[in-house]
Structure formats: C-alpha cells, structure tokens
C-alpha cells in the first residue's frame, strides 16, 4: 500500500509564530521548512515555552538554561529567524492549564501572526512511540491560546498595558509538525542542509544525549525522505492543519 499523499501547505501568508515546548523541538521537525519560508521573505518568530533547562543529564538547570538559550538563538539565526523569546516556564513538568494558555496568548497578541506553528500534540508519534508530556501540554494550550488571544475579555489584564497589547484574531490556522495525523507537507529539499546545520547548533544538548554515533543529517533524512515521497519531492516536513475559523 502506498503511503497517504500529502497536500502542499498554504504559503500565502506573511507572519508565523512557532510556539514549542523546548529548544531543539523546531530543529527535529520543522527548521528546514522555516528556512524555506524566511527565504521567501516571510517573517517567522520562535517562542520557546521552556528553556530546556532539564534536558542535559550532566548539567544542572541553572547552568543549562543559558547554554540552551544560546544554542537556540544560533539555531534560529541559521534559518533566518531573529525573534526568539523564552517564556521561562518549567521544563519537564509543564501543565496544560490557564497559566500556560495566558503566557502563549500574550505571545500571540504581541507577535500578531497569520499562522501559528507548534509541535505534535497527539499521544504518540505514530505507532507506539509515546510523545512527551510537555509537547502535548504545549500544543493543546496553543490551540486554546490562539482563540483566547482574539477575545478581549479573556486575559483582559494583558490589554492596554504598557506593552500596548490588543486582541489578535488574525490566526487562520495552527500547524502541528510531526503529527501522526499530518495531511500537509512542505518541500524542504532546497533548505535541507541548513535544517541540518540548525539541528547541529544544539551541540551541548546533542552531546548530552549520549547517543552513540548520532548523525543529525542521517536522522533528519530518516524523517524527511518518507515524508518527501508522500509529497512527491526528495525531502519534506509534514504538518497537521487545524483551521481556527468556523465551518471547516
Ligand atoms: Zn521537546
């Protein structure tokens, strides 16, 4: 049986905000797609819910935080992203709930994106490989926070403040990369190499994983080649598309 074909993702937009749980999440799923988009002149921002400070076994969180933030900023720069913010919520123990929604809604109101990108929030990656709790909490909260951002009576304390925030209802869709329910894809063939470099920028993190003979290019090829086949290109990234309007 042939794998299910993917539709090309919409590229008629100007601004995207990527909201993910950890530094490195974008690089394992979507950095090459981001490089393609910034190459088209679009503006993409990164919003990291945590600083990944619990991600390196041999490094205590207070030291790890700065290392991982610096790696993420460099990794973003390589794919044409200048705006990188860290919400500072606790790595590893994120909870879906109102405080998480509020923090993400604030970021959406400030950035005013047309689309919001997040990571897979389903229970698994397909098959039996379990997803991680922070990813699930973040993606679920993103879906709700995008709606919250448009409602002036929700998190009303954020509005009209010194930050000059207003409600923002301009997000057309939320896109979750790496989802087992992906229906759409982005051709990353031309930007594949910069995607690899963007993952390799997480040097301290990758070393800390202690994966013997880890090869960023090989791993990304392993994800991108089968996805590319579904889109009819060499390499691609896949996305689940969640429309934020009514009637879809
Ligand atoms: Zn992660």
PDB file of C-alpha atoms and ligand atoms in Angstrom:
ATOM      1  CA  UNK A   1       0.000   0.000   0.000  1.00  0.00           C
ATOM      2  CA  UNK A   2       1.319   3.439  -0.917  1.00  0.00           C
ATOM      3  CA  UNK A   3       1.627   5.928   1.948  1.00  0.00           C
ATOM      4  CA  UNK A   4      -1.091   8.536   2.053  1.00  0.00           C
ATOM      5  CA  UNK A   5      -0.240  11.566  -0.142  1.00  0.00           C
ATOM      6  CA  UNK A   6       0.236  14.992   1.443  1.00  0.00           C
ATOM      7  CA  UNK A   7      -1.160  18.285   0.123  1.00  0.00           C
ATOM      8  CA  UNK A   8       1.207  21.251  -0.175  1.00  0.00           C
ATOM      9  CA  UNK A   9       0.843  23.595   2.800  1.00  0.00           C
ATOM     10  CA  UNK A  10      -0.501  27.101   2.141  1.00  0.00           C
ATOM     11  CA  UNK A  11       2.254  29.651   1.617  1.00  0.00           C
ATOM     12  CA  UNK A  12       0.100  32.771   1.119  1.00  0.00           C
ATOM     13  CA  UNK A  13       0.863  34.325   4.483  1.00  0.00           C
ATOM     14  CA  UNK A  14       3.329  36.843   5.900  1.00  0.00           C
ATOM     15  CA  UNK A  15       3.921  36.129   9.591  1.00  0.00           C
ATOM     16  CA  UNK A  16       4.209  32.874  11.544  1.00  0.00           C
ATOM     17  CA  UNK A  17       4.887  32.339  15.222  1.00  0.00           C
ATOM     18  CA  UNK A  18       6.306  28.944  16.192  1.00  0.00           C
ATOM     19  CA  UNK A  19       5.386  28.012  19.767  1.00  0.00           C
ATOM     20  CA  UNK A  20       7.100  24.881  21.068  1.00  0.00           C
ATOM     21  CA  UNK A  21       7.972  23.391  24.442  1.00  0.00           C
ATOM     22  CA  UNK A  22      11.752  23.128  24.134  1.00  0.00           C
ATOM     23  CA  UNK A  23      14.829  24.454  22.383  1.00  0.00           C
ATOM     24  CA  UNK A  24      15.560  21.786  19.716  1.00  0.00           C
ATOM     25  CA  UNK A  25      11.885  20.934  19.017  1.00  0.00           C
ATOM     26  CA  UNK A  26      11.794  23.038  15.846  1.00  0.00           C
ATOM     27  CA  UNK A  27      15.071  21.543  14.664  1.00  0.00           C
ATOM     28  CA  UNK A  28      13.860  17.955  14.923  1.00  0.00           C
ATOM     29  CA  UNK A  29      10.752  18.721  12.914  1.00  0.00           C
ATOM     30  CA  UNK A  30      10.475  21.925  11.019  1.00  0.00           C
ATOM     31  CA  UNK A  31      13.620  24.080  10.805  1.00  0.00           C
ATOM     32  CA  UNK A  32      14.147  23.351   7.087  1.00  0.00           C
ATOM     33  CA  UNK A  33      10.553  24.454   6.413  1.00  0.00           C
ATOM     34  CA  UNK A  34      11.227  27.657   8.357  1.00  0.00           C
ATOM     35  CA  UNK A  35      14.343  28.261   6.240  1.00  0.00           C
ATOM     36  CA  UNK A  36      12.239  27.887   3.102  1.00  0.00           C
ATOM     37  CA  UNK A  37       9.688  30.390   4.397  1.00  0.00           C
ATOM     38  CA  UNK A  38      12.202  33.019   5.518  1.00  0.00           C
ATOM     39  CA  UNK A  39      13.868  32.577   2.118  1.00  0.00           C
ATOM     40  CA  UNK A  40      10.533  33.583   0.563  1.00  0.00           C
ATOM     41  CA  UNK A  41      10.649  36.819   2.586  1.00  0.00           C
ATOM     42  CA  UNK A  42       8.189  35.744   5.276  1.00  0.00           C
ATOM     43  CA  UNK A  43       8.698  36.698   8.925  1.00  0.00           C
ATOM     44  CA  UNK A  44       8.953  33.811  11.387  1.00  0.00           C
ATOM     45  CA  UNK A  45       9.345  34.115  15.161  1.00  0.00           C
ATOM     46  CA  UNK A  46      10.193  31.467  17.744  1.00  0.00           C
ATOM     47  CA  UNK A  47       8.544  31.270  21.152  1.00  0.00           C
ATOM     48  CA  UNK A  48      10.024  28.641  23.469  1.00  0.00           C
ATOM     49  CA  UNK A  49       7.762  27.802  26.394  1.00  0.00           C
ATOM     50  CA  UNK A  50      10.682  26.466  28.451  1.00  0.00           C
ATOM     51  CA  UNK A  51      14.421  26.922  28.107  1.00  0.00           C
ATOM     52  CA  UNK A  52      15.036  23.178  28.027  1.00  0.00           C
ATOM     53  CA  UNK A  53      16.914  23.503  31.302  1.00  0.00           C
ATOM     54  CA  UNK A  54      16.117  19.925  32.361  1.00  0.00           C
ATOM     55  CA  UNK A  55      17.389  18.488  29.080  1.00  0.00           C
ATOM     56  CA  UNK A  56      21.030  17.643  29.828  1.00  0.00           C
ATOM     57  CA  UNK A  57      21.634  14.945  32.402  1.00  0.00           C
ATOM     58  CA  UNK A  58      25.098  16.102  33.392  1.00  0.00           C
ATOM     59  CA  UNK A  59      24.284  19.834  33.663  1.00  0.00           C
ATOM     60  CA  UNK A  60      22.194  21.429  36.416  1.00  0.00           C
ATOM     61  CA  UNK A  61      19.262  23.560  35.236  1.00  0.00           C
ATOM     62  CA  UNK A  62      20.698  26.911  36.338  1.00  0.00           C
ATOM     63  CA  UNK A  63      23.773  26.385  34.170  1.00  0.00           C
ATOM     64  CA  UNK A  64      21.956  24.562  31.430  1.00  0.00           C
ATOM     65  CA  UNK A  65      19.411  27.322  30.792  1.00  0.00           C
ATOM     66  CA  UNK A  66      21.923  29.817  29.376  1.00  0.00           C
ATOM     67  CA  UNK A  67      23.630  27.187  27.240  1.00  0.00           C
ATOM     68  CA  UNK A  68      20.405  26.016  25.674  1.00  0.00           C
ATOM     69  CA  UNK A  69      19.032  29.517  25.094  1.00  0.00           C
ATOM     70  CA  UNK A  70      22.253  30.481  23.316  1.00  0.00           C
ATOM     71  CA  UNK A  71      22.127  27.339  21.171  1.00  0.00           C
ATOM     72  CA  UNK A  72      18.518  28.058  20.232  1.00  0.00           C
ATOM     73  CA  UNK A  73      19.244  31.665  19.263  1.00  0.00           C
ATOM     74  CA  UNK A  74      22.071  30.498  16.985  1.00  0.00           C
ATOM     75  CA  UNK A  75      19.972  27.685  15.573  1.00  0.00           C
ATOM     76  CA  UNK A  76      17.196  30.181  14.761  1.00  0.00           C
ATOM     77  CA  UNK A  77      19.632  32.638  13.168  1.00  0.00           C
ATOM     78  CA  UNK A  78      20.777  29.940  10.740  1.00  0.00           C
ATOM     79  CA  UNK A  79      17.234  29.599   9.345  1.00  0.00           C
ATOM     80  CA  UNK A  80      16.562  33.340   9.163  1.00  0.00           C
ATOM     81  CA  UNK A  81      14.746  33.827  12.480  1.00  0.00           C
ATOM     82  CA  UNK A  82      15.731  36.891  14.544  1.00  0.00           C
ATOM     83  CA  UNK A  83      12.867  36.902  17.022  1.00  0.00           C
ATOM     84  CA  UNK A  84      13.401  34.243  19.716  1.00  0.00           C
ATOM     85  CA  UNK A  85      11.621  34.517  23.048  1.00  0.00           C
ATOM     86  CA  UNK A  86      11.666  32.260  26.091  1.00  0.00           C
ATOM     87  CA  UNK A  87       8.567  32.198  28.300  1.00  0.00           C
ATOM     88  CA  UNK A  88      10.520  30.699  31.212  1.00  0.00           C
ATOM     89  CA  UNK A  89       8.021  28.022  32.240  1.00  0.00           C
ATOM     90  CA  UNK A  90       9.443  24.886  33.907  1.00  0.00           C
ATOM     91  CA  UNK A  91      10.961  22.252  31.628  1.00  0.00           C
ATOM     92  CA  UNK A  92       9.726  18.696  32.046  1.00  0.00           C
ATOM     93  CA  UNK A  93       6.739  19.491  34.235  1.00  0.00           C
ATOM     94  CA  UNK A  94       4.603  21.780  32.066  1.00  0.00           C
ATOM     95  CA  UNK A  95       0.929  21.599  32.853  1.00  0.00           C
ATOM     96  CA  UNK A  96      -1.849  22.258  30.408  1.00  0.00           C
ATOM     97  CA  UNK A  97      -3.965  24.955  32.014  1.00  0.00           C
ATOM     98  CA  UNK A  98      -4.894  28.591  32.263  1.00  0.00           C
ATOM     99  CA  UNK A  99      -1.409  29.943  33.149  1.00  0.00           C
ATOM    100  CA  UNK A 100       0.108  28.228  30.084  1.00  0.00           C
ATOM    101  CA  UNK A 101      -2.709  29.496  27.856  1.00  0.00           C
ATOM    102  CA  UNK A 102      -2.228  33.020  29.212  1.00  0.00           C
ATOM    103  CA  UNK A 103       1.508  33.020  28.529  1.00  0.00           C
ATOM    104  CA  UNK A 104       1.019  31.807  24.958  1.00  0.00           C
ATOM    105  CA  UNK A 105      -1.921  34.166  24.307  1.00  0.00           C
ATOM    106  CA  UNK A 106       0.294  37.071  25.343  1.00  0.00           C
ATOM    107  CA  UNK A 107       2.962  35.996  22.853  1.00  0.00           C
ATOM    108  CA  UNK A 108       0.354  35.687  20.074  1.00  0.00           C
ATOM    109  CA  UNK A 109      -1.083  39.133  20.860  1.00  0.00           C
ATOM    110  CA  UNK A 110       2.394  40.628  20.757  1.00  0.00           C
ATOM    111  CA  UNK A 111       3.570  38.957  17.512  1.00  0.00           C
ATOM    112  CA  UNK A 112       0.258  39.128  15.590  1.00  0.00           C
ATOM    113  CA  UNK A 113       0.896  36.108  13.321  1.00  0.00           C
ATOM    114  CA  UNK A 114      -1.205  34.821  10.397  1.00  0.00           C
ATOM    115  CA  UNK A 115      -0.385  31.231  11.314  1.00  0.00           C
ATOM    116  CA  UNK A 116       0.921  29.551  14.451  1.00  0.00           C
ATOM    117  CA  UNK A 117       3.192  26.521  14.207  1.00  0.00           C
ATOM    118  CA  UNK A 118       3.542  24.065  17.060  1.00  0.00           C
ATOM    119  CA  UNK A 119       4.784  20.516  17.567  1.00  0.00           C
ATOM    120  CA  UNK A 120       2.894  17.258  17.573  1.00  0.00           C
ATOM    121  CA  UNK A 121       0.455  17.234  20.486  1.00  0.00           C
ATOM    122  CA  UNK A 122      -1.022  13.786  19.863  1.00  0.00           C
ATOM    123  CA  UNK A 123      -0.329  10.937  22.289  1.00  0.00           C
ATOM    124  CA  UNK A 124       2.193   9.210  20.034  1.00  0.00           C
ATOM    125  CA  UNK A 125       4.423   9.916  17.031  1.00  0.00           C
ATOM    126  CA  UNK A 126       2.522   7.215  15.182  1.00  0.00           C
ATOM    127  CA  UNK A 127       2.984   3.586  16.032  1.00  0.00           C
ATOM    128  CA  UNK A 128       3.748   3.036  19.695  1.00  0.00           C
ATOM    129  CA  UNK A 129       6.387   5.700  20.342  1.00  0.00           C
ATOM    130  CA  UNK A 130       4.978   7.864  23.111  1.00  0.00           C
ATOM    131  CA  UNK A 131       5.002  11.631  22.810  1.00  0.00           C
ATOM    132  CA  UNK A 132       6.399  13.695  25.698  1.00  0.00           C
ATOM    133  CA  UNK A 133       4.180  15.433  28.241  1.00  0.00           C
ATOM    134  CA  UNK A 134       5.474  18.978  27.622  1.00  0.00           C
ATOM    135  CA  UNK A 135       4.803  18.658  23.883  1.00  0.00           C
ATOM    136  CA  UNK A 136       1.225  17.546  24.483  1.00  0.00           C
ATOM    137  CA  UNK A 137       0.538  20.298  27.039  1.00  0.00           C
ATOM    138  CA  UNK A 138       2.045  22.976  24.802  1.00  0.00           C
ATOM    139  CA  UNK A 139       0.203  22.001  21.618  1.00  0.00           C
ATOM    140  CA  UNK A 140      -3.154  21.728  23.376  1.00  0.00           C
ATOM    141  CA  UNK A 141      -2.585  25.097  25.031  1.00  0.00           C
ATOM    142  CA  UNK A 142      -1.582  26.671  21.703  1.00  0.00           C
ATOM    143  CA  UNK A 143      -4.924  25.704  20.151  1.00  0.00           C
ATOM    144  CA  UNK A 144      -6.806  27.343  23.004  1.00  0.00           C
ATOM    145  CA  UNK A 145      -4.479  30.326  23.391  1.00  0.00           C
ATOM    146  CA  UNK A 146      -4.964  31.295  19.746  1.00  0.00           C
ATOM    147  CA  UNK A 147      -8.674  31.661  20.455  1.00  0.00           C
ATOM    148  CA  UNK A 148      -8.023  33.322  23.797  1.00  0.00           C
ATOM    149  CA  UNK A 149      -5.816  35.901  22.068  1.00  0.00           C
ATOM    150  CA  UNK A 150      -8.750  37.097  19.972  1.00  0.00           C
ATOM    151  CA  UNK A 151     -11.147  37.593  22.881  1.00  0.00           C
ATOM    152  CA  UNK A 152     -10.759  40.919  24.664  1.00  0.00           C
ATOM    153  CA  UNK A 153     -12.478  39.590  27.780  1.00  0.00           C
ATOM    154  CA  UNK A 154     -10.052  36.690  28.201  1.00  0.00           C
ATOM    155  CA  UNK A 155      -6.753  37.601  29.900  1.00  0.00           C
ATOM    156  CA  UNK A 156      -8.032  41.188  29.759  1.00  0.00           C
ATOM    157  CA  UNK A 157      -5.283  42.279  32.158  1.00  0.00           C
ATOM    158  CA  UNK A 158      -2.798  41.909  29.253  1.00  0.00           C
ATOM    159  CA  UNK A 159      -4.563  44.531  27.144  1.00  0.00           C
ATOM    160  CA  UNK A 160      -3.989  48.254  27.047  1.00  0.00           C
ATOM    161  CA  UNK A 161      -0.984  47.779  29.284  1.00  0.00           C
ATOM    162  CA  UNK A 162       2.396  49.409  28.868  1.00  0.00           C
ATOM    163  CA  UNK A 163       3.075  46.736  26.218  1.00  0.00           C
ATOM    164  CA  UNK A 164       0.258  48.162  24.098  1.00  0.00           C
ATOM    165  CA  UNK A 165      -1.276  44.728  23.509  1.00  0.00           C
ATOM    166  CA  UNK A 166      -4.597  44.391  21.707  1.00  0.00           C
ATOM    167  CA  UNK A 167      -6.749  41.336  20.963  1.00  0.00           C
ATOM    168  CA  UNK A 168      -5.462  39.470  17.896  1.00  0.00           C
ATOM    169  CA  UNK A 169      -7.858  37.372  15.831  1.00  0.00           C
ATOM    170  CA  UNK A 170      -5.753  37.087  12.705  1.00  0.00           C
ATOM    171  CA  UNK A 171      -4.519  33.500  13.111  1.00  0.00           C
ATOM    172  CA  UNK A 172      -6.043  31.483  10.267  1.00  0.00           C
ATOM    173  CA  UNK A 173      -4.655  28.069  11.131  1.00  0.00           C
ATOM    174  CA  UNK A 174      -2.470  26.211  13.608  1.00  0.00           C
ATOM    175  CA  UNK A 175       0.008  23.772  12.087  1.00  0.00           C
ATOM    176  CA  UNK A 176       1.489  20.917  14.128  1.00  0.00           C
ATOM    177  CA  UNK A 177       4.626  19.351  12.664  1.00  0.00           C
ATOM    178  CA  UNK A 178       5.423  15.681  13.105  1.00  0.00           C
ATOM    179  CA  UNK A 179       1.842  14.716  13.860  1.00  0.00           C
ATOM    180  CA  UNK A 180       0.625  11.206  13.047  1.00  0.00           C
ATOM    181  CA  UNK A 181      -2.464  12.967  11.657  1.00  0.00           C
ATOM    182  CA  UNK A 182      -0.493  15.089   9.187  1.00  0.00           C
ATOM    183  CA  UNK A 183      -2.301  15.880   5.952  1.00  0.00           C
ATOM    184  CA  UNK A 184       0.009  18.557   4.520  1.00  0.00           C
ATOM    185  CA  UNK A 185       3.669  18.873   3.648  1.00  0.00           C
ATOM    186  CA  UNK A 186       6.360  21.436   2.839  1.00  0.00           C
ATOM    187  CA  UNK A 187       9.083  20.712   0.289  1.00  0.00           C
ATOM    188  CA  UNK A 188      12.352  21.124   2.200  1.00  0.00           C
ATOM    189  CA  UNK A 189      14.666  19.748  -0.471  1.00  0.00           C
ATOM    190  CA  UNK A 190      16.377  23.094  -1.169  1.00  0.00           C
ATOM    191  CA  UNK A 191      16.767  24.018   2.506  1.00  0.00           C
ATOM    192  CA  UNK A 192      17.556  20.576   3.898  1.00  0.00           C
ATOM    193  CA  UNK A 193      21.230  21.375   4.564  1.00  0.00           C
ATOM    194  CA  UNK A 194      20.505  24.485   6.568  1.00  0.00           C
ATOM    195  CA  UNK A 195      17.991  22.460   8.554  1.00  0.00           C
ATOM    196  CA  UNK A 196      20.771  20.019   9.426  1.00  0.00           C
ATOM    197  CA  UNK A 197      23.054  22.898  10.473  1.00  0.00           C
ATOM    198  CA  UNK A 198      20.253  24.281  12.629  1.00  0.00           C
ATOM    199  CA  UNK A 199      19.963  20.966  14.496  1.00  0.00           C
ATOM    200  CA  UNK A 200      23.743  20.677  14.823  1.00  0.00           C
ATOM    201  CA  UNK A 201      23.766  24.085  16.543  1.00  0.00           C
ATOM    202  CA  UNK A 202      22.337  22.299  19.603  1.00  0.00           C
ATOM    203  CA  UNK A 203      25.780  20.877  20.236  1.00  0.00           C
ATOM    204  CA  UNK A 204      25.775  20.711  24.039  1.00  0.00           C
ATOM    205  CA  UNK A 205      22.316  19.179  24.031  1.00  0.00           C
ATOM    206  CA  UNK A 206      23.137  16.562  21.400  1.00  0.00           C
ATOM    207  CA  UNK A 207      26.387  15.649  23.163  1.00  0.00           C
ATOM    208  CA  UNK A 208      24.471  15.402  26.431  1.00  0.00           C
ATOM    209  CA  UNK A 209      22.053  12.882  24.964  1.00  0.00           C
ATOM    210  CA  UNK A 210      24.964  10.482  24.702  1.00  0.00           C
ATOM    211  CA  UNK A 211      23.506   8.817  21.597  1.00  0.00           C
ATOM    212  CA  UNK A 212      26.371   6.818  20.159  1.00  0.00           C
ATOM    213  CA  UNK A 213      27.258   7.815  16.593  1.00  0.00           C
ATOM    214  CA  UNK A 214      24.407  10.319  16.372  1.00  0.00           C
ATOM    215  CA  UNK A 215      24.339  11.929  12.944  1.00  0.00           C
ATOM    216  CA  UNK A 216      21.982  14.900  12.553  1.00  0.00           C
ATOM    217  CA  UNK A 217      21.844  14.564   8.781  1.00  0.00           C
ATOM    218  CA  UNK A 218      21.058  10.871   8.889  1.00  0.00           C
ATOM    219  CA  UNK A 219      18.305  11.348  11.451  1.00  0.00           C
ATOM    220  CA  UNK A 220      16.677  14.207   9.525  1.00  0.00           C
ATOM    221  CA  UNK A 221      16.917  12.262   6.282  1.00  0.00           C
ATOM    222  CA  UNK A 222      15.165   9.386   8.012  1.00  0.00           C
ATOM    223  CA  UNK A 223      12.188  11.674   8.787  1.00  0.00           C
ATOM    224  CA  UNK A 224      12.259  13.762   5.624  1.00  0.00           C
ATOM    225  CA  UNK A 225      12.673  11.207   2.875  1.00  0.00           C
ATOM    226  CA  UNK A 226       9.486   9.168   3.515  1.00  0.00           C
ATOM    227  CA  UNK A 227       7.596  12.431   4.017  1.00  0.00           C
ATOM    228  CA  UNK A 228       9.017  13.694   0.724  1.00  0.00           C
ATOM    229  CA  UNK A 229       7.692  10.597  -1.009  1.00  0.00           C
ATOM    230  CA  UNK A 230       4.203  11.455   0.197  1.00  0.00           C
ATOM    231  CA  UNK A 231       4.550  14.942  -1.319  1.00  0.00           C
ATOM    232  CA  UNK A 232       6.329  13.826  -4.491  1.00  0.00           C
ATOM    233  CA  UNK A 233       9.666  15.525  -3.688  1.00  0.00           C
ATOM    234  CA  UNK A 234      13.018  14.420  -2.248  1.00  0.00           C
ATOM    235  CA  UNK A 235      12.621  15.833   1.283  1.00  0.00           C
ATOM    236  CA  UNK A 236       9.626  17.288   3.111  1.00  0.00           C
ATOM    237  CA  UNK A 237       8.255  18.164   6.546  1.00  0.00           C
ATOM    238  CA  UNK A 238       4.708  17.135   7.443  1.00  0.00           C
ATOM    239  CA  UNK A 239       2.042  19.138   9.261  1.00  0.00           C
ATOM    240  CA  UNK A 240      -1.388  18.558  10.770  1.00  0.00           C
ATOM    241  CA  UNK A 241      -3.573  21.543   9.911  1.00  0.00           C
ATOM    242  CA  UNK A 242      -6.121  22.863  12.395  1.00  0.00           C
ATOM    243  CA  UNK A 243      -8.365  25.629  10.970  1.00  0.00           C
ATOM    244  CA  UNK A 244      -9.195  28.313  13.542  1.00  0.00           C
ATOM    245  CA  UNK A 245     -12.333  29.666  11.859  1.00  0.00           C
ATOM    246  CA  UNK A 246     -15.815  28.215  11.754  1.00  0.00           C
ATOM    247  CA  UNK A 247     -17.244  25.939   9.119  1.00  0.00           C
ATOM    248  CA  UNK A 248     -14.151  23.982   8.079  1.00  0.00           C
TER     249      UNK A 248
HETATM  250 ZN1  LIG B   1      10.865  18.657  23.013  1.00  0.00          ZN
END
